[in-house]
PDB file of C-alpha atoms in Angstrom:
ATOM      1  CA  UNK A   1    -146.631-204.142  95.569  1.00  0.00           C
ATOM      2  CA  UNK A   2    -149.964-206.026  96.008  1.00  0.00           C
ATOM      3  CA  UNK A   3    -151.913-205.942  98.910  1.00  0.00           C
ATOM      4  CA  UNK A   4    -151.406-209.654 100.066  1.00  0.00           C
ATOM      5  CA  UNK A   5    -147.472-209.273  99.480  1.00  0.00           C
ATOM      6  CA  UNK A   6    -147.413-206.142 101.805  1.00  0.00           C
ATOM      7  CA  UNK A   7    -149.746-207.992 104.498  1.00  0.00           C
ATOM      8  CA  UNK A   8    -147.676-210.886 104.121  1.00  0.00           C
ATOM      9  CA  UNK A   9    -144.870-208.868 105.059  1.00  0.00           C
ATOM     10  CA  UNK A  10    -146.292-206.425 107.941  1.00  0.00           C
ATOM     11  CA  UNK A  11    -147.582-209.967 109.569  1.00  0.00           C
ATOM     12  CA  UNK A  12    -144.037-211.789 109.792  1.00  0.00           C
ATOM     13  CA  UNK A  13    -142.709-208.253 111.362  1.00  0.00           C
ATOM     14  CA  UNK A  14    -145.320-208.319 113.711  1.00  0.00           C
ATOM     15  CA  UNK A  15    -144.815-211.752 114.725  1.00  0.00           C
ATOM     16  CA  UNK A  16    -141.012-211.464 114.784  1.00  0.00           C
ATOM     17  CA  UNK A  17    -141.486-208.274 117.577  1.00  0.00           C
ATOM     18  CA  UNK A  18    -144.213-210.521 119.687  1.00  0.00           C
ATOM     19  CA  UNK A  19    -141.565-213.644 119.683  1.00  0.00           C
ATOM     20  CA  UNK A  20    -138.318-211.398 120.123  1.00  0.00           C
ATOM     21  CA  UNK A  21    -140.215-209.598 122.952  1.00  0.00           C
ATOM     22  CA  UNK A  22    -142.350-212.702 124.370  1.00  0.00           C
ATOM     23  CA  UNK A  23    -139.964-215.942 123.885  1.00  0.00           C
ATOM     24  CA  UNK A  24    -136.763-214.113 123.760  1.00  0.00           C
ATOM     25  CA  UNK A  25    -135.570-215.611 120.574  1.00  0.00           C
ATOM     26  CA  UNK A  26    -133.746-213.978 117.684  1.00  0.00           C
ATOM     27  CA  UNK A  27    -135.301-216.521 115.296  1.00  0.00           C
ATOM     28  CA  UNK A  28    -139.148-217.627 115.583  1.00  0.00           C
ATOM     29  CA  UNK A  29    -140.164-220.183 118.153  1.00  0.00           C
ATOM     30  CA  UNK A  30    -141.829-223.199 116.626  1.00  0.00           C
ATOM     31  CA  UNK A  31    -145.204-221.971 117.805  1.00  0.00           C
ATOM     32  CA  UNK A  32    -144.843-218.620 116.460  1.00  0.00           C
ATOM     33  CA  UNK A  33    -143.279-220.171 113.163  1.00  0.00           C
ATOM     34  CA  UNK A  34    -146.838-222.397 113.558  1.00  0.00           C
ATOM     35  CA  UNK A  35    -148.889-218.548 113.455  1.00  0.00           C
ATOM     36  CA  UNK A  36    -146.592-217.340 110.606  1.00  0.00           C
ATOM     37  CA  UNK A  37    -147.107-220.138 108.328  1.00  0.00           C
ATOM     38  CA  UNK A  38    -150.756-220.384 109.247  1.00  0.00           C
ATOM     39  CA  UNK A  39    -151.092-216.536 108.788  1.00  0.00           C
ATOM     40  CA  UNK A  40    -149.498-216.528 105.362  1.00  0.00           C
ATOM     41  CA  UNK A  41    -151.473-219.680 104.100  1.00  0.00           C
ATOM     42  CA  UNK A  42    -154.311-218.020 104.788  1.00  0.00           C
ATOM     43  CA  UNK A  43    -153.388-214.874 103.010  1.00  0.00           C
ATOM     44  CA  UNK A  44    -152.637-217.039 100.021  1.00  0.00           C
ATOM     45  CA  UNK A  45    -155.935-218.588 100.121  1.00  0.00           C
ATOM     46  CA  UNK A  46    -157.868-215.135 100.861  1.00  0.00           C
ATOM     47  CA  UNK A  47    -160.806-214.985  98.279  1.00  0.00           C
ATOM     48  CA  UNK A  48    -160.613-210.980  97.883  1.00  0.00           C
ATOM     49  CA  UNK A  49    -156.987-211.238  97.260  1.00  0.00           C
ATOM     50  CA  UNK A  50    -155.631-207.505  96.838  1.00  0.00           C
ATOM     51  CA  UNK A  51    -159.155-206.028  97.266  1.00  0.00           C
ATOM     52  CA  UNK A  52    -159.447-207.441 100.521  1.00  0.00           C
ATOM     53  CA  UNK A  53    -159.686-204.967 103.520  1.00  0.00           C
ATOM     54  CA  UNK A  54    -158.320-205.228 106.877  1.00  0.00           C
ATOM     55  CA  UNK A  55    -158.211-208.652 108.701  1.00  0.00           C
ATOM     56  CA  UNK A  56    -160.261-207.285 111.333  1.00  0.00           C
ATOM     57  CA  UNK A  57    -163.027-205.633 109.069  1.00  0.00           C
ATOM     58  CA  UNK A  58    -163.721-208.464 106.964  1.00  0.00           C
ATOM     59  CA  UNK A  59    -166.820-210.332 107.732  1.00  0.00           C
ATOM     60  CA  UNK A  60    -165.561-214.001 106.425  1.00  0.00           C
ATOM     61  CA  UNK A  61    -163.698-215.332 109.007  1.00  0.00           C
ATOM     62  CA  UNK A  62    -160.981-217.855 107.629  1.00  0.00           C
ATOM     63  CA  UNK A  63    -159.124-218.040 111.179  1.00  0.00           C
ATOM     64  CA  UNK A  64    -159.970-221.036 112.958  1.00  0.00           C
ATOM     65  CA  UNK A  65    -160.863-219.596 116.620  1.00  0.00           C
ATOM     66  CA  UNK A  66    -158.002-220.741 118.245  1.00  0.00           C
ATOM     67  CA  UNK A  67    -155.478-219.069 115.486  1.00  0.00           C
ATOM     68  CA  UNK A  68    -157.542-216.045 115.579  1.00  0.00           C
ATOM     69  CA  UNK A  69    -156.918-215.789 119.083  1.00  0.00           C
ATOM     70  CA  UNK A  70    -153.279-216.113 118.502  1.00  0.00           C
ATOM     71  CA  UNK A  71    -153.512-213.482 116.030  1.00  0.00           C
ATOM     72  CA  UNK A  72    -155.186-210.979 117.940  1.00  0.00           C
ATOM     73  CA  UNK A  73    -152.383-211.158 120.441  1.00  0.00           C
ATOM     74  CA  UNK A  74    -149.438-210.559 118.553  1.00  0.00           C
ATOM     75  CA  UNK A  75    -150.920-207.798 116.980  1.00  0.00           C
ATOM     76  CA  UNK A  76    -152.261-205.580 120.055  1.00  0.00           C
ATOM     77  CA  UNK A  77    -148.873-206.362 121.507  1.00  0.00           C
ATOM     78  CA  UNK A  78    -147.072-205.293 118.487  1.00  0.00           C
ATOM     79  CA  UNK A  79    -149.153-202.784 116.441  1.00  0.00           C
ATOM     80  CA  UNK A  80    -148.206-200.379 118.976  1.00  0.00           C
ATOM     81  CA  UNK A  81    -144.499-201.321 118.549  1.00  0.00           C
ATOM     82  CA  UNK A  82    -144.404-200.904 115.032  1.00  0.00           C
ATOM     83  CA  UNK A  83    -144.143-197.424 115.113  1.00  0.00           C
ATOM     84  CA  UNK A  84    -140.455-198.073 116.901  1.00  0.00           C
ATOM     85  CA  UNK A  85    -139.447-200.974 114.834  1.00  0.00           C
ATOM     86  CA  UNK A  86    -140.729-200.246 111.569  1.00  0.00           C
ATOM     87  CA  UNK A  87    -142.014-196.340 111.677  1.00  0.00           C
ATOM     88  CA  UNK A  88    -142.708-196.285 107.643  1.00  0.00           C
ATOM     89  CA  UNK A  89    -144.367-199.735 108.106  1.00  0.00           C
ATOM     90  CA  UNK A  90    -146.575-198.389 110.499  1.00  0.00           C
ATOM     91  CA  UNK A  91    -148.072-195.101 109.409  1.00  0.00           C
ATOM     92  CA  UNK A  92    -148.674-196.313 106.181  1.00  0.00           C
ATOM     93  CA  UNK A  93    -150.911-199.103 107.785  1.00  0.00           C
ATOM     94  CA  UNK A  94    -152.906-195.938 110.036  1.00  0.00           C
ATOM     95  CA  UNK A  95    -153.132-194.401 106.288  1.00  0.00           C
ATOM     96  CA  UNK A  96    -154.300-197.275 104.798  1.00  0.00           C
ATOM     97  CA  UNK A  97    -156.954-197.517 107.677  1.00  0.00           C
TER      98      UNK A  97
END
């Protein structure tokens, strides 16, 4: 599996946890539906495709400031919640660090 396929996927998980936990919704809210798409857009559009390295370690920003924000959220609400919701998920990402 390529690099942008598996990101693709560990970013949907981690948005499904924040909006299950956050908005108390089995399905995505519209605005976290709004992050999702916007996420996996730009993962599409990434210009290192599957040599790219970690969101947070790359130095071209492609998150406009208020999605980036967003981002940031979810993820230090649900990074550490990966480890109960998706265990395999999760310590391949600290791995892959």
């Amino acid at each position: 599996m390529g690099k942008i396929v598996y990101e693709k996927r560990i970013v949907e998980k981690m948005i499904r946890i924040y909006c299950r936990s956050n908005h108390d919704q089995e399905e995505l809210c519209d605005e976290c539906r709004e992050l999702l798409d916007y996420a996996l857009l730009r993962l599409d559009k990434c210009k290192y495709g599957d040599k790219k390295s970690a969101c947070g370690k790359c130095t071209t920003h492609c998150y406009k400031p208020v999605m980036r924000e967003k981002i940031k959220r979810v993820m230090k609400f649900s990074g550490p919640r990966m480890l109960f919701h998706h265990p395999l998920d999760a310590f391949r990402h600290l791995l892959n660090k």
